[in-house]
Short mmCIF file of C-alpha atoms in Angstrom, two decimals:
data_model
loop_
_atom_site.label_atom_id
_atom_site.label_comp_id
_atom_site.label_asym_id
_atom_site.label_seq_id
_atom_site.Cartn_x
_atom_site.Cartn_y
_atom_site.Cartn_z
CA MET K 1006 91.37 99.74 53.90
CA ALA K 1007 93.43 102.56 52.80
CA THR K 1008 93.50 105.66 54.74
CA GLY K 1009 93.56 109.44 53.89
CA ALA K 1010 93.44 110.50 50.32
CA ALA K 1011 93.19 106.79 49.00
CA ALA K 1012 89.87 106.14 50.83
CA GLN K 1013 88.73 108.96 48.35
CA ARG K 1014 88.82 106.60 45.58
CA PHE K 1015 85.87 104.70 47.22
CA ARG K 1016 82.54 105.63 46.44
CA PRO K 1017 79.88 106.09 49.14
CA VAL K 1018 77.03 103.81 49.39
CA VAL K 1019 73.54 105.11 49.54
CA VAL K 1020 71.02 102.46 50.78
CA SER K 1021 67.45 103.08 50.62
CA GLY K 1022 63.89 101.58 51.19
CA PRO K 1023 60.62 101.87 52.88
CA SER K 1024 60.85 101.61 56.90
CA GLY K 1025 60.65 97.68 57.57
CA ALA K 1026 62.45 96.85 54.52
CA GLY K 1027 65.03 95.17 56.42
CA LYS K 1028 67.89 97.87 56.15
CA SER K 1029 69.44 98.11 59.29
CA THR K 1030 69.25 94.41 59.53
CA LEU K 1031 71.21 93.48 56.70
CA LEU K 1032 73.90 96.73 57.14
CA LYS K 1033 74.72 95.30 60.65
CA ARG K 1034 75.48 91.91 58.93
CA LEU K 1035 77.97 93.68 56.31
CA PHE K 1036 79.20 95.89 58.88
CA ALA K 1037 80.13 92.79 61.23
CA GLU K 1038 81.49 90.90 58.25
CA TYR K 1039 83.73 93.84 56.84
CA PRO K 1040 84.42 95.68 60.10
CA ASP K 1041 87.55 97.43 58.89
CA THR K 1042 86.07 98.42 55.63
CA PHE K 1043 82.58 100.05 55.86
CA ASP K 1044 80.72 102.69 58.54
CA LEU K 1045 77.59 104.24 58.63
CA SER K 1046 77.37 107.95 58.57
CA VAL K 1047 76.02 109.19 61.50
CA SER K 1048 72.97 111.57 60.72
CA HIS K 1049 71.30 114.38 62.77
CA THR K 1050 67.99 114.06 64.01
CA THR K 1051 65.23 116.43 65.92
CA ARG K 1052 63.38 113.30 67.47
CA ALA K 1053 63.79 112.22 70.98
CA PRO K 1054 66.23 109.48 71.55
CA ARG K 1055 64.62 106.05 71.97
CA PRO K 1056 65.76 103.57 75.16
CA GLY K 1057 69.26 102.51 74.46
CA GLU K 1058 70.28 105.10 71.97
CA GLU K 1059 73.37 107.34 72.40
CA ASN K 1060 74.06 110.99 70.97
CA GLY K 1061 76.85 110.66 68.12
CA ARG K 1062 76.04 106.42 67.84
CA GLU K 1063 72.63 106.27 66.43
CA TYR K 1064 71.95 110.04 65.84
CA TYR K 1065 73.30 113.39 66.62
CA PHE K 1066 70.22 114.41 68.70
CA THR K 1067 69.62 118.16 68.05
CA THR K 1068 67.08 120.72 68.48
CA LYS K 1069 65.05 121.97 65.64
CA GLU K 1070 66.40 125.57 65.82
CA ASP K 1071 69.91 124.06 65.53
CA PHE K 1072 68.98 121.74 62.87
CA LEU K 1073 67.51 124.65 60.98
CA ASP K 1074 70.63 126.76 61.45
CA LEU K 1075 72.54 123.91 59.83
CA VAL K 1076 70.20 123.99 56.77
CA SER K 1077 70.84 127.58 56.37
CA LYS K 1078 74.71 126.81 56.20
CA ASN K 1079 74.26 124.48 53.71
CA ALA K 1080 75.44 121.78 56.25
CA PHE K 1081 73.60 119.01 54.98
CA ILE K 1082 74.13 116.90 51.80
CA GLU K 1083 70.48 115.55 52.28
CA HIS K 1084 67.74 116.51 54.70
CA ALA K 1085 64.41 115.80 55.19
CA GLN K 1086 61.02 115.84 57.45
CA PHE K 1087 58.95 112.88 58.63
CA GLY K 1088 56.27 112.22 61.31
CA GLY K 1089 57.11 116.08 62.60
CA ASN K 1090 60.98 115.46 62.83
CA TYR K 1091 63.81 116.59 60.79
CA TYR K 1092 66.69 113.88 59.63
CA GLY K 1093 69.69 114.91 57.76
CA THR K 1094 72.93 114.02 56.73
CA THR K 1095 75.85 116.04 56.87
CA VAL K 1096 78.95 116.81 54.58
CA GLN K 1097 81.14 116.58 57.75
CA ALA K 1098 79.34 113.00 58.56
CA VAL K 1099 80.40 111.61 55.48
CA LYS K 1100 84.12 113.06 55.57
CA ASP K 1101 84.35 111.64 59.29
CA VAL K 1102 83.90 108.21 57.54
CA ALA K 1103 86.53 109.09 54.90
CA GLN K 1104 88.98 110.13 57.34
CA LYS K 1105 89.03 107.16 58.98
CA GLY K 1106 89.97 105.14 55.77
CA LYS K 1107 86.36 103.52 55.17
CA ILE K 1108 83.69 103.63 52.70
CA CYS K 1109 80.81 105.52 53.91
CA VAL K 1110 77.41 104.01 53.80
CA LEU K 1111 74.21 106.18 53.76
CA ASP K 1112 70.65 104.71 55.01
CA ILE K 1113 68.31 107.16 53.93
CA GLU K 1114 65.06 108.00 52.70
CA MET K 1115 63.81 108.56 49.14
CA GLU K 1116 64.03 112.49 49.19
CA GLY K 1117 67.55 112.09 50.42
CA VAL K 1118 68.47 110.14 47.67
CA LYS K 1119 67.08 112.88 45.24
CA GLN K 1120 69.00 115.35 47.04
CA VAL K 1121 72.02 113.43 47.13
CA LYS K 1122 72.24 112.54 43.34
CA ARG K 1123 72.16 116.22 42.74
CA THR K 1124 75.38 116.43 44.67
CA ASP K 1125 78.84 115.54 43.45
CA LEU K 1126 79.20 112.75 45.69
CA ASP K 1127 79.73 110.19 43.14
CA ALA K 1128 77.54 107.92 45.39
CA ARG K 1129 76.27 103.92 44.28
CA PHE K 1130 72.56 103.68 44.99
CA LEU K 1131 70.88 100.17 46.36
CA PHE K 1132 67.29 99.88 46.81
CA LEU K 1133 65.99 97.41 49.30
CA ALA K 1134 62.15 96.23 48.42
CA PRO K 1135 59.70 94.34 50.39
CA PRO K 1136 58.27 91.36 48.55
CA SER K 1137 54.79 92.90 48.89
CA ILE K 1138 53.27 95.77 50.68
CA GLU K 1139 51.33 93.26 52.49
CA GLU K 1140 54.17 91.60 53.94
CA LEU K 1141 55.54 95.15 54.79
CA GLU K 1142 52.57 95.92 56.89
CA LYS K 1143 52.97 92.64 58.36
CA ARG K 1144 56.71 93.46 59.53
CA LEU K 1145 56.06 97.09 60.52
CA ARG K 1146 52.99 95.62 62.84
CA GLY K 1147 55.37 93.66 64.65
CA ARG K 1148 57.79 96.47 65.44
CA ALA K 1149 57.70 97.71 68.48
CA THR K 1150 58.41 101.31 67.65
CA GLU K 1151 55.28 101.18 65.28
CA THR K 1152 52.93 102.91 67.95
CA GLU K 1153 49.22 103.67 66.45
CA GLU K 1154 49.67 107.57 66.86
CA SER K 1155 47.36 109.37 64.89
CA LEU K 1156 48.51 111.58 61.79
CA THR K 1157 46.56 113.85 59.62
CA VAL K 1158 47.04 113.02 56.39
CA TRP K 1159 45.01 112.97 52.93
CA VAL K 1160 44.05 109.33 52.10
CA SER K 1161 42.43 109.30 48.53
CA TYR K 1162 45.22 111.55 46.89
CA HIS K 1163 48.29 109.91 48.25
CA ILE K 1164 47.20 106.27 48.12
CA PRO K 1165 44.55 105.67 45.75
CA SER K 1166 45.89 102.22 44.99
CA LEU K 1167 45.78 100.58 48.40
CA PRO K 1168 42.18 99.78 49.18
CA GLN K 1169 42.64 98.79 52.62
CA LEU K 1170 43.87 102.45 53.28
CA ALA K 1171 41.28 104.21 50.88
CA ARG K 1172 38.50 102.85 52.96
CA LEU K 1173 39.54 104.75 55.79
CA SER K 1174 38.02 108.19 56.91
CA ALA K 1175 40.88 110.95 55.66
CA GLY K 1176 42.29 112.37 58.80
CA ASN K 1177 42.96 109.87 60.86
CA LEU K 1178 45.67 107.75 59.36
CA THR K 1179 48.13 106.05 61.80
CA LEU K 1180 52.08 106.29 62.04
CA LEU K 1181 51.82 102.41 60.34
CA GLN K 1182 49.52 103.55 57.55
CA LYS K 1183 51.78 106.64 56.93
CA ARG K 1184 54.67 104.61 56.55
CA LEU K 1185 52.96 102.07 54.10
CA ALA K 1186 51.61 105.26 51.99
CA GLN K 1187 55.13 106.59 51.93
CA ALA K 1188 56.37 102.92 51.02
CA LYS K 1189 54.43 103.15 47.96
CA ASN K 1190 56.14 106.35 46.99
CA GLU K 1191 59.21 104.88 47.60
CA LEU K 1192 58.46 101.73 45.39
CA GLU K 1193 57.14 103.90 42.35
CA TYR K 1194 60.28 106.05 42.33
CA ALA K 1195 62.27 103.13 42.55
CA ALA K 1196 60.75 101.66 39.54
CA GLN K 1197 61.64 104.44 37.51
CA SER K 1198 64.92 103.87 35.31
CA GLY K 1199 67.86 105.32 36.60
CA SER K 1200 66.60 105.93 39.99
CA HIS K 1201 69.02 103.24 41.82
CA ASP K 1202 71.89 101.10 40.50
CA ARG K 1203 70.50 97.80 41.97
CA THR K 1204 67.19 96.79 43.44
CA VAL K 1205 67.33 93.96 46.18
CA VAL K 1206 63.93 92.46 47.17
CA ASN K 1207 64.27 91.38 50.36
CA ASP K 1208 62.03 87.95 50.55
CA ASP K 1209 64.54 85.81 51.91
CA LEU K 1210 67.11 87.18 54.54
CA GLU K 1211 69.98 85.32 53.17
CA LYS K 1212 69.69 85.78 49.85
CA ALA K 1213 68.80 89.32 50.24
CA TYR K 1214 71.90 89.62 52.17
CA LYS K 1215 74.29 87.83 49.52
CA GLU K 1216 73.06 89.81 46.79
CA LEU K 1217 73.42 93.52 48.70
CA ARG K 1218 76.96 92.32 50.04
CA ASP K 1219 77.87 90.94 46.10
CA TRP K 1220 77.06 93.95 44.91
CA ILE K 1221 78.52 96.64 47.41
CA VAL K 1222 81.65 94.63 47.75
CA ASP K 1223 82.13 94.23 43.64
CA GLY K 1224 84.54 91.63 43.89
CA GLY K 1225 86.80 93.27 46.20
CA ASN K 1226 86.68 96.50 44.10
CA PHE K 1227 84.13 98.05 46.27
CA GLY K 1228 83.22 100.55 43.42
CA ALA K 1229 86.48 102.27 43.42
CA ARG K 1230 86.78 105.24 41.07
CA GLN K 1231 88.94 104.40 38.22
#
């Protein structure tokens, strides 16, 4: 991959999708297959590090005060709040990848996608979808990070089309159920024309990876600017 100014020809790739859709798994495979071509932008977050995570590798772990200071300085391309924590990608994080002569990949949520679309980043957008809400729930229940901690949110307004959630009393949705509600919103947004350049349904890992890889690699053009 070219370095310096030549790297600017290659458009960043934004990969989004509900938590549990398989973004991390597929992107790890992409980076392993193309170690000199792609790199993930490192986001900032105010959440605490999980076991095994390192500052500057998975995230830049920061305080709420420092995060909001960066917001006030317009340092972020995109930022959002989820589960009481802030997450965001800085302009510098994307520049850091380009300066290494690699194509920047951003793994972000729906609100981040909307914000990136309002910038001059000229990114390519891929949405990774689960086969169904039911399958997504099964995957999330199998993840150790999905604890059953309570969150106060409102059911009937946000998730009326999910009867298994609508039967719950408002005010005691778990983190898992919150993620399912968010997934519904993301799927509805992804169904809108022009929201993404490509949608890949992860109903089979090998098939989904091939579709994701082939679209991103683009026959060796990597979505280069003309």
